[in-house]
Amino acid sequence: MSAPNPTACLLVIGNEVLSGRTQDANIRFLAIGLGELGIPLREVRIIPDVAQTIIDTVNEVRAKFTYVFTTGGIGPTHDDITSECVAAAFGVPWEPHPEAWARMERSYPPGGFNAARQRMATMPRGATLIDNALSVAPGFQIGNVYVMAGVPRVMQSMFEWLAPKLQGGAKVVSRAVHAIGLAEGLIAEGLTGVQARYPDLDLGSYPFYRPSGNGVSIVAKGTDAARAEAAIAEVTTLIAGLDRTPVQGEPPE
């Protein structure tokens, strides 16, 4: 039997997300990207810019998951406290990172690398840098915690640089079937039986609403393509038995 896949948790850090001021755009990107590496994203938490909350949460999830990714809170302003909180979680000093400091100092004119910008080059002792193609300010890794920007384009650039360096597992694959006119209440009992026979898969039921008609899409996800296909074959039979027409794949947008 192959070894189980590594797992991941994402911490979205920022009062602006919790207040509704900013809509998160990173969860879906990371879930897809990690899944392609065989690192299923098992948990996402959105937490405020509160030091003790960040420290406690980082310590909790880094003991539970193979990888922990954070987004947000590494900019130059007073509420960007993720970096110093991660240092506190690991019990190490928060201090200037020599390489990050040198890079950033070179990128500004004399006097431009001010105290606020210096915060972005201050990291937990022992951290290694996460580069990106859009900004001179890097993210960083310490232990199994990867600290990245909250701005989606910058975060995506950081992840693209980081992804080849992560140790993944078997790629997560998905298979789907859908039907117009199908309701979850009609197929729920049958799906319970399919899920019981395929406990290694995530079997999801997703209603959709289209101009061409409403219905339900059933998706099986796992690391064994043959098992996912077998589960969807059973679901296809269930749908046909309900006098609905099963169509392989997800419904068109």
GROMACS .gro file of C-alpha atoms in nm, residues 25-152:
model
  128
   25ALA     CA    1  -0.912   3.510  -0.382
   26ASN     CA    2  -0.638   3.274  -0.265
   27ILE     CA    3  -0.820   2.970  -0.127
   28ARG     CA    4  -0.935   2.829  -0.460
   29PHE     CA    5  -0.598   2.891  -0.627
   30LEU     CA    6  -0.409   2.711  -0.351
   31ALA     CA    7  -0.659   2.426  -0.326
   32ILE     CA    8  -0.622   2.353  -0.698
   33GLY     CA    9  -0.245   2.402  -0.703
   34LEU     CA   10  -0.184   2.184  -0.400
   35GLY     CA   11  -0.420   1.915  -0.529
   36GLU     CA   12  -0.219   1.894  -0.850
   37LEU     CA   13   0.089   1.828  -0.636
   38GLY     CA   14  -0.087   1.554  -0.439
   39ILE     CA   15  -0.115   1.770  -0.126
   40PRO     CA   16  -0.485   1.792  -0.041
   41LEU     CA   17  -0.592   2.109   0.136
   42ARG     CA   18  -0.771   1.970   0.441
   43GLU     CA   19  -0.851   2.282   0.638
   44VAL     CA   20  -0.882   2.659   0.591
   45ARG     CA   21  -0.911   2.907   0.875
   46ILE     CA   22  -0.969   3.282   0.851
   47ILE     CA   23  -0.830   3.456   1.157
   48PRO     CA   24  -0.789   3.820   1.266
   49ASP     CA   25  -0.479   4.033   1.306
   50VAL     CA   26  -0.461   3.943   1.674
   51ALA     CA   27  -0.117   3.834   1.791
   52GLN     CA   28  -0.214   3.561   2.036
   53THR     CA   29  -0.470   3.416   1.796
   54ILE     CA   30  -0.209   3.392   1.520
   55ILE     CA   31   0.052   3.240   1.753
   56ASP     CA   32  -0.185   2.981   1.900
   57THR     CA   33  -0.334   2.886   1.563
   58VAL     CA   34   0.005   2.846   1.393
   59ASN     CA   35   0.123   2.620   1.674
   60GLU     CA   36  -0.195   2.413   1.663
   61VAL     CA   37  -0.203   2.350   1.289
   62ARG     CA   38   0.171   2.302   1.232
   63ALA     CA   39   0.152   2.004   1.467
   64LYS     CA   40  -0.147   1.861   1.280
   65PHE     CA   41  -0.066   1.904   0.909
   66THR     CA   42   0.234   1.832   0.688
   67TYR     CA   43   0.228   2.183   0.543
   68VAL     CA   44   0.086   2.509   0.675
   69PHE     CA   45   0.049   2.805   0.440
   70THR     CA   46  -0.041   3.155   0.552
   71THR     CA   47  -0.155   3.450   0.344
   72GLY     CA   48  -0.166   3.811   0.455
   73GLY     CA   49  -0.002   4.027   0.716
   74ILE     CA   50   0.355   4.061   0.585
   75GLY     CA   51   0.337   4.417   0.453
   76PRO     CA   52   0.485   4.737   0.601
   77THR     CA   53   0.196   4.868   0.813
   78HIS     CA   54   0.117   4.844   1.183
   79ASP     CA   55  -0.139   4.565   1.138
   80ASP     CA   56   0.099   4.344   0.938
   81ILE     CA   57   0.204   4.123   1.228
   82THR     CA   58   0.213   3.773   1.079
   83SER     CA   59   0.591   3.753   1.055
   84GLU     CA   60   0.661   3.849   1.415
   85CYS     CA   61   0.382   3.620   1.537
   86VAL     CA   62   0.528   3.323   1.349
   87ALA     CA   63   0.862   3.398   1.515
   88ALA     CA   64   0.689   3.392   1.853
   89ALA     CA   65   0.514   3.065   1.767
   90PHE     CA   66   0.851   2.903   1.697
   91GLY     CA   67   1.015   3.067   1.997
   92VAL     CA   68   1.288   3.238   1.793
   93PRO     CA   69   1.391   3.604   1.758
   94TRP     CA   70   1.229   3.827   1.498
   95GLU     CA   71   1.524   3.995   1.335
   96PRO     CA   72   1.653   4.137   1.004
   97HIS     CA   73   1.708   3.865   0.747
   98PRO     CA   74   2.046   3.946   0.586
   99GLU     CA   75   1.956   3.844   0.231
  100ALA     CA   76   1.608   3.998   0.232
  101TRP     CA   77   1.746   4.316   0.388
  102ALA     CA   78   2.021   4.349   0.125
  103ARG     CA   79   1.781   4.289  -0.164
  104MET     CA   80   1.528   4.541  -0.045
  105GLU     CA   81   1.785   4.803   0.047
  106ARG     CA   82   1.928   4.783  -0.307
  107SER     CA   83   1.584   4.827  -0.462
  108TYR     CA   84   1.516   5.170  -0.310
  109PRO     CA   85   1.691   5.503  -0.358
  110PRO     CA   86   1.897   5.638  -0.067
  111GLY     CA   87   1.667   5.694   0.228
  112GLY     CA   88   1.382   5.501   0.066
  113PHE     CA   89   1.434   5.183   0.265
  114ASN     CA   90   1.259   5.329   0.566
  115ALA     CA   91   1.150   5.170   0.894
  116ALA     CA   92   0.815   5.056   0.752
  117ARG     CA   93   0.979   4.878   0.458
  118GLN     CA   94   1.241   4.729   0.686
  119ARG     CA   95   0.959   4.535   0.856
  120MET     CA   96   0.919   4.333   0.534
  121ALA     CA   97   1.284   4.222   0.561
  122THR     CA   98   1.249   4.125   0.928
  123MET     CA   99   1.173   3.757   0.982
  124PRO     CA  100   1.204   3.470   1.229
  125ARG     CA  101   1.564   3.363   1.282
  126GLY     CA  102   1.641   3.064   1.059
  127ALA     CA  103   1.379   3.146   0.795
  128THR     CA  104   1.447   3.077   0.428
  129LEU     CA  105   1.310   3.306   0.159
  130ILE     CA  106   1.019   3.246  -0.079
  131ASP     CA  107   1.081   3.448  -0.394
  132ASN     CA  108   0.836   3.592  -0.642
  133ALA     CA  109   0.861   3.760  -0.980
  134LEU     CA  110   0.644   4.061  -0.898
  135SER     CA  111   0.780   4.210  -0.577
  136VAL     CA  112   1.122   4.245  -0.420
  137ALA     CA  113   0.965   4.167  -0.081
  138PRO     CA  114   0.985   3.790  -0.025
  139GLY     CA  115   0.781   3.549   0.178
  140PHE     CA  116   0.954   3.294   0.397
  141GLN     CA  117   0.953   2.939   0.530
  142ILE     CA  118   1.032   2.820   0.878
  143GLY     CA  119   0.978   2.456   0.967
  144ASN     CA  120   0.664   2.338   0.789
  145VAL     CA  121   0.510   2.688   0.780
  146TYR     CA  122   0.515   2.887   0.455
  147VAL     CA  123   0.433   3.257   0.492
  148MET     CA  124   0.312   3.434   0.178
  149ALA     CA  125   0.159   3.764   0.072
  150GLY     CA  126  -0.214   3.826   0.079
  151VAL     CA  127  -0.225   4.014  -0.252
  152PRO     CA  128  -0.341   3.742  -0.494
   0.00000   0.00000   0.00000
